[in-house]
Tab-separated table of C-alpha atoms in Angstrom:
chain	number	residue	atom	x	y	z
Y	3	MET	CA	153.368	65.576	112.680
Y	4	PHE	CA	151.345	65.373	109.562
Y	5	VAL	CA	148.488	63.389	111.400
Y	6	ASN	CA	148.446	66.017	114.052
Y	7	LEU	CA	147.945	68.919	111.558
Y	8	GLN	CA	145.062	66.904	109.942
Y	9	GLU	CA	143.496	66.453	113.210
Y	10	LYS	CA	143.857	70.071	114.221
Y	11	SER	CA	142.486	71.172	110.817
Y	12	ALA	CA	139.600	68.907	111.130
Y	13	ALA	CA	138.811	70.073	114.648
Y	14	LEU	CA	138.970	73.683	113.547
Y	15	HIS	CA	136.663	73.043	110.560
Y	16	LYS	CA	134.292	71.393	112.995
Y	17	SER	CA	134.478	74.231	115.430
Y	18	ARG	CA	133.804	76.797	112.699
Y	19	LYS	CA	130.881	74.808	111.229
Y	20	LYS	CA	129.336	74.563	114.732
Y	21	LEU	CA	129.839	78.385	115.318
Y	22	LYS	CA	128.209	78.992	111.844
Y	23	ASP	CA	125.294	76.613	112.623
Y	24	GLU	CA	124.697	78.427	115.971
Y	25	PHE	CA	124.310	81.755	114.200
Y	26	THR	CA	122.231	80.386	111.385
Y	27	PHE	CA	118.531	81.136	111.586
Y	28	SER	CA	115.888	79.551	109.483
Y	29	ASP	CA	113.549	81.758	107.469
Y	30	ASP	CA	110.433	80.426	109.206
Y	31	GLN	CA	111.844	80.754	112.789
Y	32	GLU	CA	109.927	83.289	114.648
Y	33	SER	CA	112.484	84.218	117.298
Y	34	ALA	CA	113.267	87.464	119.010
Y	35	GLY	CA	117.035	87.174	118.218
Y	36	PHE	CA	119.219	90.114	117.032
Y	37	ILE	CA	119.172	88.963	113.387
Y	38	TYR	CA	119.296	92.271	111.731
Y	39	PRO	CA	121.414	94.394	114.029
Y	40	TYR	CA	121.780	97.512	111.939
Y	41	ASN	CA	118.015	97.672	111.130
Y	42	ASP	CA	116.980	97.116	114.880
Y	43	LEU	CA	119.548	99.625	116.015
Y	44	LEU	CA	118.312	102.231	113.458
Y	45	VAL	CA	114.838	101.874	114.643
Y	46	TRP	CA	116.157	102.305	118.302
Y	47	ALA	CA	118.058	105.486	117.383
Y	48	VAL	CA	115.140	107.054	115.620
Y	49	LEU	CA	112.665	106.302	118.568
Y	50	MET	CA	115.360	107.795	120.921
Y	51	LYS	CA	115.617	110.798	118.694
Y	52	ARG	CA	119.325	110.412	118.186
Y	53	GLN	CA	119.770	111.568	114.665
Y	54	LYS	CA	123.639	111.277	114.289
Y	55	MET	CA	123.460	107.678	115.614
Y	56	ALA	CA	120.575	106.915	113.152
Y	57	MET	CA	122.562	108.185	110.289
Y	58	PHE	CA	125.526	105.993	111.367
Y	59	PHE	CA	123.400	102.793	111.474
Y	60	TRP	CA	121.881	103.709	108.186
Y	61	GLN	CA	125.222	103.905	106.435
Y	62	HIS	CA	125.904	100.260	107.484
Y	63	GLY	CA	124.177	97.118	106.504
Y	64	LYS	CA	121.940	96.655	103.557
Y	65	GLU	CA	118.669	97.936	102.197
Y	66	ALA	CA	119.774	101.570	102.671
Y	67	MET	CA	116.722	102.775	100.637
Y	68	VAL	CA	114.102	100.942	102.726
Y	69	LYS	CA	115.824	102.021	106.007
Y	70	ALA	CA	115.698	105.538	105.029
Y	71	VAL	CA	112.038	105.287	104.169
Y	72	VAL	CA	111.197	103.568	107.503
Y	73	ALA	CA	113.072	106.229	109.322
Y	74	CYS	CA	111.245	109.087	107.575
Y	75	LYS	CA	107.926	107.269	108.399
Y	76	LEU	CA	108.805	106.869	112.069
Y	77	TYR	CA	110.028	110.445	112.403
Y	78	ARG	CA	106.786	111.667	110.730
Y	79	ALA	CA	104.629	109.719	113.075
Y	80	MET	CA	106.537	111.071	116.055
Y	81	ALA	CA	106.142	114.641	114.801
Y	82	ARG	CA	102.437	114.085	114.445
Y	83	GLU	CA	102.147	112.627	117.944
Y	84	ALA	CA	104.197	115.459	119.443
Y	85	LYS	CA	102.096	118.097	117.785
Y	86	GLN	CA	98.902	116.460	118.947
Y	87	SER	CA	100.262	116.160	122.427
Y	88	ASN	CA	100.726	119.879	122.730
Y	89	MET	CA	104.493	119.536	123.200
Y	90	GLU	CA	106.868	122.305	122.511
Y	91	ASP	CA	106.773	123.553	118.960
Y	92	ASP	CA	110.555	122.941	118.712
Y	93	THR	CA	110.189	119.200	119.153
Y	94	SER	CA	107.653	118.764	116.375
Y	95	GLU	CA	109.636	120.929	113.859
Y	96	GLU	CA	112.991	119.066	114.909
Y	97	LEU	CA	111.328	115.608	114.085
Y	98	LYS	CA	110.051	116.868	110.779
Y	99	LYS	CA	113.549	118.245	109.960
Y	100	TYR	CA	114.897	114.719	110.624
Y	101	SER	CA	112.164	113.076	108.720
Y	102	ASN	CA	112.899	115.387	105.694
Y	103	GLU	CA	116.595	114.403	105.973
Y	104	PHE	CA	115.880	110.664	105.785
Y	105	GLY	CA	113.201	111.217	102.947
Y	106	GLN	CA	115.988	112.986	100.753
Y	107	LEU	CA	118.375	110.141	101.534
Y	108	ALA	CA	115.759	107.657	100.118
Y	109	LEU	CA	115.158	109.835	97.188
Y	110	ASP	CA	118.783	110.119	96.400
Y	111	VAL	CA	119.348	106.343	96.637
Y	112	LEU	CA	116.536	105.757	94.329
Y	113	ASP	CA	117.695	108.432	91.840
Y	114	ASN	CA	121.167	106.881	91.905
Y	115	ALA	CA	119.793	103.379	91.302
Y	116	PHE	CA	117.440	104.496	88.459
Y	117	LYS	CA	120.427	106.132	86.651
Y	118	GLN	CA	122.463	102.861	86.774
Y	119	ASN	CA	119.790	100.430	85.990
Y	120	GLU	CA	116.107	101.362	85.589
Y	121	GLN	CA	114.586	97.898	85.616
Y	122	MET	CA	116.615	96.950	88.914
Y	123	ALA	CA	115.447	100.169	90.521
Y	124	MET	CA	111.820	99.256	89.809
Y	125	LYS	CA	112.357	95.773	91.316
Y	126	LEU	CA	113.739	97.269	94.442
Y	127	LEU	CA	110.386	99.214	94.890
Y	128	THR	CA	108.406	96.005	94.809
Y	129	TYR	CA	110.826	93.492	96.346
Y	130	GLN	CA	109.258	91.861	99.370
Y	131	LEU	CA	111.158	92.645	102.443
Y	132	LYS	CA	111.340	89.881	104.925
Y	133	ASN	CA	113.248	92.034	107.431
Y	134	TRP	CA	110.226	94.462	107.439
Y	135	SER	CA	107.116	92.384	107.842
Y	136	ASN	CA	107.125	91.165	104.256
Y	137	SER	CA	106.264	94.717	103.153
Y	138	THR	CA	107.663	96.645	100.184
Y	139	CYS	CA	109.574	99.748	99.724
Y	140	LEU	CA	106.802	101.354	97.640
Y	141	LYS	CA	104.209	100.446	100.163
Y	142	LEU	CA	106.194	101.921	102.982
Y	143	ALA	CA	106.786	105.197	101.108
Y	144	VAL	CA	103.017	105.456	100.230
Y	145	SER	CA	102.067	104.863	103.943
Y	146	ALA	CA	104.652	107.419	105.119
Y	147	GLY	CA	103.268	110.060	102.697
Y	148	LEU	CA	106.622	110.550	100.992
Y	149	LEU	CA	105.341	112.452	98.074
Y	150	PRO	CA	108.597	113.212	96.374
Y	151	PHE	CA	109.565	109.617	96.536
Y	152	VAL	CA	106.315	108.446	94.918
Y	153	SER	CA	106.424	111.208	92.345
Y	154	HIS	CA	109.861	110.057	91.207
Y	155	THR	CA	110.110	109.050	87.501
Y	156	CYS	CA	111.133	105.598	88.530
Y	157	THR	CA	108.006	105.158	90.685
Y	158	GLN	CA	105.641	106.624	88.284
Y	159	MET	CA	106.994	104.341	85.430
Y	160	LEU	CA	106.570	101.330	87.589
Y	161	LEU	CA	102.943	102.402	88.616
Y	162	THR	CA	102.052	102.968	85.092
Y	163	ASP	CA	103.333	99.449	84.112
Y	164	MET	CA	101.556	97.971	86.969
Y	165	TRP	CA	98.343	99.799	86.127
Y	166	MET	CA	98.271	98.743	82.381
Y	167	GLY	CA	99.437	95.237	83.106
Y	168	ARG	CA	100.641	93.274	79.954
Y	169	LEU	CA	98.459	95.493	77.743
Y	170	LYS	CA	100.648	97.785	75.355
Y	171	MET	CA	98.660	100.979	74.947
Y	172	ARG	CA	99.888	104.551	74.403
Y	173	LYS	CA	96.761	106.607	73.442
Y	174	ASN	CA	93.184	106.432	74.390
Y	175	SER	CA	93.725	103.438	76.489
Y	176	TRP	CA	90.419	103.902	78.156
Y	177	LEU	CA	88.458	103.859	74.913
Y	178	LYS	CA	90.314	100.738	73.797
Y	179	VAL	CA	89.555	98.935	77.158
Y	180	ILE	CA	85.798	99.869	77.129
Y	181	LEU	CA	85.442	98.838	73.430
Y	182	SER	CA	87.189	95.521	74.375
Y	183	ILE	CA	84.820	94.942	77.239
Y	184	LEU	CA	81.723	95.580	75.318
Y	185	LEU	CA	83.135	93.566	72.203
Y	186	PRO	CA	85.294	90.774	73.544
Y	187	PRO	CA	86.401	89.645	70.120
Y	188	THR	CA	88.507	92.791	69.800
Y	189	ILE	CA	90.769	91.582	72.659
Y	190	LEU	CA	92.580	89.474	70.002
Y	191	THR	CA	93.647	92.578	68.069
Y	192	LEU	CA	95.381	94.337	70.890
Y	193	GLU	CA	99.055	94.447	71.511
Y	194	PHE	CA	100.756	92.954	74.461
Y	195	LYS	CA	104.211	93.336	76.022
Y	196	SER	CA	106.714	90.706	76.126
Y	197	LYS	CA	107.978	88.901	79.355
Y	198	ALA	CA	111.183	90.910	79.158
Y	199	GLU	CA	109.288	94.159	79.234
Y	200	MET	CA	107.470	92.959	82.280
Y	201	SER	CA	110.445	91.586	84.112
Y	202	HIS	CA	110.404	94.522	86.686
Y	203	VAL	CA	106.646	94.144	87.396
Y	204	PRO	CA	105.786	91.632	90.368
Y	205	GLN	CA	103.652	88.874	89.246
Y	206	SER	CA	100.944	86.926	91.224
Y	207	GLN	CA	100.955	83.289	91.854
Y	208	ASP	CA	97.935	82.868	89.451
Y	209	PHE	CA	100.217	84.175	86.661
Y	210	HIS	CA	102.906	81.644	87.224
Y	211	GLN	CA	100.395	78.831	87.292
Y	212	PHE	CA	98.697	79.908	84.069
Y	213	THR	CA	102.138	80.258	82.523
Y	214	TRP	CA	102.977	76.677	83.566
Y	215	TYR	CA	99.905	75.121	82.014
Y	216	HIS	CA	99.664	77.156	78.872
Y	217	GLY	CA	103.241	78.123	78.169
Y	218	ASP	CA	104.688	81.397	76.810
Y	219	PRO	CA	107.333	81.614	74.218
Y	220	SER	CA	108.373	85.031	75.220
Y	221	ILE	CA	109.217	83.917	78.738
Y	222	SER	CA	112.851	84.254	79.437
Y	223	THR	CA	114.938	81.541	81.081
Y	224	GLY	CA	116.272	81.555	84.545
Y	225	LYS	CA	119.728	82.507	83.324
Y	226	GLU	CA	118.503	85.646	81.633
Y	227	ASP	CA	116.730	86.974	84.674
Y	228	LEU	CA	118.700	89.003	87.237
Y	229	SER	CA	118.079	88.119	90.908
Y	230	LEU	CA	118.077	90.633	93.695
Y	231	ASN	CA	120.634	88.398	95.565
Y	232	ASP	CA	123.270	89.605	92.871
Y	233	TYR	CA	122.517	93.167	93.630
Y	234	ASP	CA	124.087	95.317	96.437
Y	235	LEU	CA	121.060	97.169	97.963
Y	236	GLU	CA	123.149	99.602	99.738
Y	237	ARG	CA	125.546	100.776	97.023
Y	238	GLY	CA	123.437	100.219	94.105
Y	239	LYS	CA	126.022	98.204	92.204
Y	240	GLU	CA	125.544	94.665	90.694
Y	241	LYS	CA	128.146	92.060	91.912
Y	242	HIS	CA	128.564	90.454	88.499
Y	243	ASP	CA	129.579	92.603	85.545
Y	244	GLU	CA	128.377	89.915	83.013
Y	245	ARG	CA	124.827	90.591	84.146
Y	246	GLN	CA	124.926	94.211	83.905
Y	247	SER	CA	121.816	94.631	81.869
Y	248	PHE	CA	118.572	92.881	81.378
Y	249	PRO	CA	117.851	91.033	78.135
Y	250	ILE	CA	115.898	93.234	75.787
Y	251	ASN	CA	113.288	91.579	73.881
Y	252	ASN	CA	110.799	93.953	72.321
Y	253	GLU	CA	109.075	91.241	70.357
Y	254	GLN	CA	105.443	90.784	71.215
Y	255	GLY	CA	105.583	86.955	70.982
Y	256	ASN	CA	102.885	84.817	69.496
Y	257	LEU	CA	100.464	84.552	72.464
Y	258	PRO	CA	97.653	82.127	72.124
Y	259	GLY	CA	94.125	83.490	72.161
Y	260	THR	CA	93.245	82.033	75.694
Y	261	ARG	CA	96.522	83.750	77.101
Y	262	LYS	CA	95.584	87.160	75.468
Y	263	ILE	CA	91.960	86.937	77.105
Y	264	TYR	CA	93.736	86.135	80.463
Y	265	GLU	CA	96.146	88.950	80.310
Y	266	PHE	CA	93.376	91.308	79.266
Y	267	TYR	CA	90.958	90.605	82.251
Y	268	SER	CA	93.964	90.514	84.589
Y	269	ALA	CA	95.180	94.013	83.935
Y	270	PRO	CA	94.171	96.407	86.767
Y	271	ILE	CA	92.947	99.053	84.301
Y	272	VAL	CA	90.418	96.536	82.772
Y	273	LYS	CA	89.314	95.658	86.360
Y	274	PHE	CA	88.813	99.293	87.093
Y	275	TRP	CA	86.666	99.919	84.205
Y	276	PHE	CA	84.556	96.750	84.742
Y	277	HIS	CA	83.956	97.861	88.235
Y	278	THR	CA	83.193	101.483	87.087
Y	279	MET	CA	80.607	100.251	84.413
Y	280	ALA	CA	78.994	97.879	86.928
Y	281	TYR	CA	78.693	100.567	89.480
Y	282	LEU	CA	77.035	102.903	87.056
Y	283	ALA	CA	74.560	100.179	86.155
Y	284	PHE	CA	73.861	99.751	89.822
Y	285	LEU	CA	73.270	103.345	90.363
Y	286	MET	CA	70.867	103.485	87.478
Y	287	LEU	CA	68.895	100.592	88.865
Y	288	PHE	CA	68.999	102.159	92.344
Y	289	THR	CA	67.768	105.471	90.901
Y	290	TYR	CA	64.982	103.564	89.117
Y	291	THR	CA	64.032	101.834	92.343
Y	292	VAL	CA	63.650	104.897	94.402
Y	293	LEU	CA	61.684	107.019	91.741
Y	294	VAL	CA	58.963	104.580	91.013
Y	295	LYS	CA	56.129	103.448	93.380
Y	296	MET	CA	57.263	100.794	95.943
Y	297	ASP	CA	55.280	97.622	96.013
Y	298	SER	CA	54.721	95.139	98.807
Y	299	THR	CA	57.359	92.842	97.250
Y	300	PRO	CA	60.627	94.003	95.628
Y	301	SER	CA	60.854	94.315	91.839
Y	302	VAL	CA	63.531	92.657	89.620
Y	303	GLN	CA	65.501	96.043	89.609
Y	304	GLU	CA	65.281	96.185	93.550
Y	305	TRP	CA	66.432	92.640	93.788
Y	306	LEU	CA	69.495	93.431	91.737
Y	307	VAL	CA	70.330	96.434	93.858
Y	308	ILE	CA	69.878	94.222	96.909
Y	309	ILE	CA	72.295	91.574	95.561
Y	310	TYR	CA	74.826	94.242	94.659
Y	311	ILE	CA	74.806	95.791	98.173
Y	312	PHE	CA	74.881	92.481	99.866
Y	313	THR	CA	77.960	91.235	97.911
Y	314	THR	CA	79.641	94.731	98.578
Y	315	SER	CA	79.121	94.182	102.212
Y	316	ILE	CA	80.772	90.710	102.039
Y	317	GLU	CA	83.642	92.226	100.230
Y	318	LYS	CA	84.099	94.865	102.969
Y	319	ILE	CA	84.076	92.211	105.585
Y	320	ARG	CA	86.687	90.229	103.634
Y	321	GLU	CA	88.798	93.559	103.621
Y	322	VAL	CA	88.710	93.807	107.270
Y	323	PHE	CA	89.855	90.266	107.903
Y	324	ILE	CA	92.724	90.488	105.390
Y	325	SER	CA	94.076	93.699	106.880
Y	326	GLU	CA	97.621	93.723	108.542
Y	327	PRO	CA	96.851	93.993	112.137
Y	328	GLY	CA	96.611	90.976	114.326
Y	329	LYS	CA	93.730	91.721	116.669
Y	330	PHE	CA	90.152	92.047	115.275
Y	331	SER	CA	89.608	95.415	116.939
Y	332	GLN	CA	92.729	96.824	115.400
Y	333	LYS	CA	91.645	95.548	111.994
Y	334	VAL	CA	88.415	97.320	112.193
Y	335	LYS	CA	90.138	100.553	113.369
Y	336	VAL	CA	92.577	100.444	110.626
Y	337	TRP	CA	89.845	99.766	108.016
Y	338	ILE	CA	87.300	102.381	109.253
Y	339	TYR	CA	90.032	104.941	109.355
Y	340	GLU	CA	89.722	105.204	105.582
Y	341	TYR	CA	87.109	107.713	104.583
Y	342	TRP	CA	85.519	105.822	101.852
Y	343	ASN	CA	85.308	102.661	103.981
Y	344	PHE	CA	83.429	104.704	106.659
Y	345	THR	CA	80.906	106.121	104.186
Y	346	ASP	CA	80.410	102.695	102.605
Y	347	SER	CA	79.784	101.060	105.954
Y	348	VAL	CA	77.164	103.880	106.751
Y	349	ALA	CA	75.460	103.395	103.346
Y	350	ILE	CA	75.285	99.616	103.809
Y	351	ILE	CA	73.885	99.871	107.252
Y	352	LEU	CA	71.261	102.540	106.115
Y	353	PHE	CA	70.274	100.145	103.204
Y	354	MET	CA	69.883	97.207	105.352
Y	355	THR	CA	67.734	99.109	107.694
Y	356	GLY	CA	65.433	100.393	104.906
Y	357	PHE	CA	65.417	96.802	103.428
Y	358	ALA	CA	64.073	95.460	106.791
Y	359	LEU	CA	61.459	98.183	107.150
Y	360	ARG	CA	60.172	97.847	103.476
Y	361	TRP	CA	58.471	94.419	104.236
Y	362	ALA	CA	56.447	95.925	107.014
Y	363	ASN	CA	53.146	97.674	106.484
Y	364	PRO	CA	52.665	101.359	106.310
Y	365	PRO	CA	53.817	103.644	107.873
Y	366	PHE	CA	57.009	101.469	108.386
Y	367	GLN	CA	57.237	100.633	104.576
Y	368	THR	CA	57.150	104.509	103.934
Y	369	ALA	CA	60.009	105.022	106.404
Y	370	GLY	CA	61.986	102.284	104.558
Y	371	ARG	CA	61.467	103.985	101.278
Y	372	LEU	CA	62.582	107.335	102.671
Y	373	ILE	CA	65.653	105.544	103.973
Y	374	TYR	CA	66.266	104.306	100.497
Y	375	CYS	CA	65.948	107.851	99.267
Y	376	LEU	CA	68.557	109.145	101.728
Y	377	ASP	CA	70.849	106.160	101.308
Y	378	ILE	CA	71.220	106.744	97.414
Y	379	ILE	CA	73.108	110.012	98.260
Y	380	PHE	CA	76.004	108.068	99.747
Y	381	TRP	CA	76.206	105.867	96.620
Y	382	PHE	CA	76.183	108.889	94.369
Y	383	VAL	CA	78.930	110.600	96.366
Y	384	ARG	CA	81.016	107.391	96.110
Y	385	LEU	CA	81.360	108.324	92.419
Y	386	LEU	CA	83.896	110.972	93.399
Y	387	ASP	CA	86.360	108.162	94.383
Y	388	PHE	CA	86.483	107.063	90.832
Y	389	PHE	CA	87.796	110.533	89.707
Y	390	ALA	CA	91.054	109.793	91.832
Y	391	VAL	CA	92.697	107.953	89.123
Y	392	ASN	CA	92.116	110.525	86.585
Y	393	GLN	CA	95.375	112.783	86.123
Y	394	HIS	CA	93.091	115.801	85.502
Y	395	ALA	CA	90.202	115.451	88.030
Y	396	GLY	CA	92.252	113.564	90.720
Y	397	PRO	CA	94.201	116.791	91.849
Y	398	TYR	CA	91.023	118.854	92.003
Y	399	LEU	CA	89.412	116.173	94.200
Y	400	THR	CA	92.423	116.165	96.565
Y	401	MET	CA	92.237	119.965	96.754
Y	402	ILE	CA	88.641	120.017	97.547
Y	403	GLY	CA	89.093	117.452	100.270
Y	404	LYS	CA	92.006	119.481	101.889
Y	405	MET	CA	89.930	122.718	101.609
Y	406	THR	CA	86.974	121.148	103.113
Y	407	ALA	CA	88.927	120.114	106.186
Y	408	ASN	CA	90.637	123.576	106.446
Y	409	MET	CA	87.238	125.244	106.165
Y	410	PHE	CA	85.992	123.591	109.403
Y	411	TYR	CA	87.237	126.467	111.733
Y	412	ILE	CA	85.954	129.031	109.299
Y	413	VAL	CA	82.536	127.564	109.486
Y	414	ILE	CA	82.563	127.625	113.229
Y	415	MET	CA	83.398	131.175	113.348
Y	416	MET	CA	80.667	132.047	110.841
Y	417	ALA	CA	78.134	130.094	112.904
Y	418	ILE	CA	79.060	132.102	115.952
Y	419	VAL	CA	78.520	135.400	114.162
Y	420	LEU	CA	75.071	133.975	112.702
Y	421	LEU	CA	73.871	132.886	116.094
Y	422	SER	CA	74.692	136.181	117.754
Y	423	PHE	CA	72.932	138.203	115.043
Y	424	GLY	CA	70.039	135.712	114.818
Y	425	VAL	CA	69.254	135.726	118.669
Y	426	SER	CA	69.348	139.627	118.810
Y	427	ARG	CA	67.266	140.063	115.702
Y	428	LYS	CA	64.669	137.453	116.938
Y	429	ALA	CA	64.562	139.038	120.391
Y	430	ILE	CA	63.918	142.655	118.924
Y	431	LEU	CA	61.205	141.758	116.326
Y	432	SER	CA	59.341	139.260	118.478
Y	433	PRO	CA	59.250	140.351	122.135
Y	434	HIS	CA	56.100	138.387	122.896
Y	435	GLU	CA	56.992	134.973	121.736
Y	436	GLN	CA	56.062	131.741	123.756
Y	437	PRO	CA	58.449	129.014	124.377
Y	438	SER	CA	58.590	126.758	121.450
Y	439	TRP	CA	61.132	124.736	119.150
Y	440	THR	CA	60.518	127.308	116.269
Y	441	LEU	CA	62.487	129.756	118.074
Y	442	ALA	CA	65.714	127.726	117.571
Y	443	ARG	CA	64.744	127.294	113.882
Y	444	ASP	CA	64.188	131.050	113.352
Y	445	ILE	CA	67.408	132.131	115.001
Y	446	VAL	CA	69.551	129.782	112.781
Y	447	PHE	CA	67.594	129.515	109.423
Y	448	GLN	CA	66.610	133.175	108.942
Y	449	PRO	CA	70.067	134.666	109.407
Y	450	TYR	CA	71.448	131.952	107.136
Y	451	TRP	CA	69.142	132.826	104.238
Y	452	MET	CA	69.734	136.561	104.729
Y	453	MET	CA	73.311	136.041	103.623
Y	454	PHE	CA	71.948	135.002	100.180
Y	455	GLY	CA	69.548	138.090	99.932
Y	456	GLU	CA	66.371	137.091	101.776
Y	457	VAL	CA	65.730	140.045	104.228
Y	458	TYR	CA	62.159	138.954	105.357
Y	459	ALA	CA	60.683	142.452	104.729
Y	460	GLY	CA	57.262	141.350	105.339
Y	461	GLU	CA	57.823	140.447	108.948
Y	462	ILE	CA	59.854	143.735	109.566
Y	463	ASP	CA	56.754	145.803	108.789
Y	464	GLU	CA	53.646	143.717	108.576
Y	465	GLY	CA	51.169	146.642	108.742
Y	466	LYS	CA	52.754	148.505	105.849
Y	467	SER	CA	53.095	145.167	103.904
Y	468	LYS	CA	49.275	144.504	104.231
Y	469	ASP	CA	48.305	148.101	103.130
Y	470	MET	CA	50.606	147.535	99.944
Y	471	ASP	CA	48.928	144.288	99.117
Y	472	THR	CA	45.463	145.993	99.645
Y	473	ASP	CA	46.486	148.741	97.042
Y	474	ILE	CA	47.812	146.373	94.450
Y	475	SER	CA	44.626	144.083	94.665
Y	476	SER	CA	42.379	147.198	94.279
């Protein structure tokens, strides 16, 4: 009897283990199995425009905040496609409504998590999601244009910490960074954050390698760190009460000089100011190159400009290859969709064309110099992108960009009025004109300048104008 019970227990244990092994998938297995049912069903319900069913699937499973952001992004893309496809207005508005509902859910989950544990909420934003192509919640929210989510206090605090790196600065950070770049010994006098203060900020692989070889007394042990595995992503509550809070260590730590230098040059704000200063130096050299006489061989200043633009083109090619799409054509399409990438590609192609022509004899060398003079316009306009990080100039730049796009149809209507007036005016004043391209110039240019006060009075009454000139001369 007892032996039979043991055999049945062993058989049951084996059957359970076999069943468990059948439904266990390895992390690196790229199969099309139904591994995350609630995530897949949520995407299906959103694509089928079944809002109640999508809400039901959102309430089950894990990663509630990420699922809400993904649903919001899908609905917004569907609304945009519906509007561009000239579908019924109700369809686009309905999809926008569903998108706003999921966007509000994502914001509520983030706000609730932030109130319970600030550092864990920040970690949730940058946690790499294996279920969603190794993306992050913050990246998905930015790509979806979910402004209320990005402007939340939690997100802004995280972005500020990521922007500053391990530097501990409150006032005049830009002045301190520029001074430290120009005078490297002042780096040793700067304050740096402890590892506990940076626990919510994702670190690169280089950071961990540098820490392993150089050591950091402020680094907390594995027992002190809180893993995301001990956190319920749906309910926003931790599973272990004894790990309710992060260890707080406000001490700076005795960082060695080499570590301070590494942390300084690894900070994004330092990299930005390095790039800005280098770009300004490049513009000064390029300005000098186009203002002075062009010799048969490039000068030292022109060679520096050539090297800068050549390395920039290599960096742009690298950006294309590391973009997310698999096919090369899709990589190029995604990359060129960004406005500044498009202008950079035009500027680089123009410069390469001018560089090839400047080696030839006149008049081709003159054509190459003229291309240089036109190409520098694109590089000066590129300075506007640097203002995007400024909290005062950035919003103005965004508003100007949106107003420029909205002004397109107004410009078209104004052009129609100018052309109609220009054709009638030219036909009445010059009834004996012969066919020529100057007619097209006059019907466009003259009405345009008349808006600014130029009335071309001499052409209206040429005889009276000549008599007046004679009287004045006499």
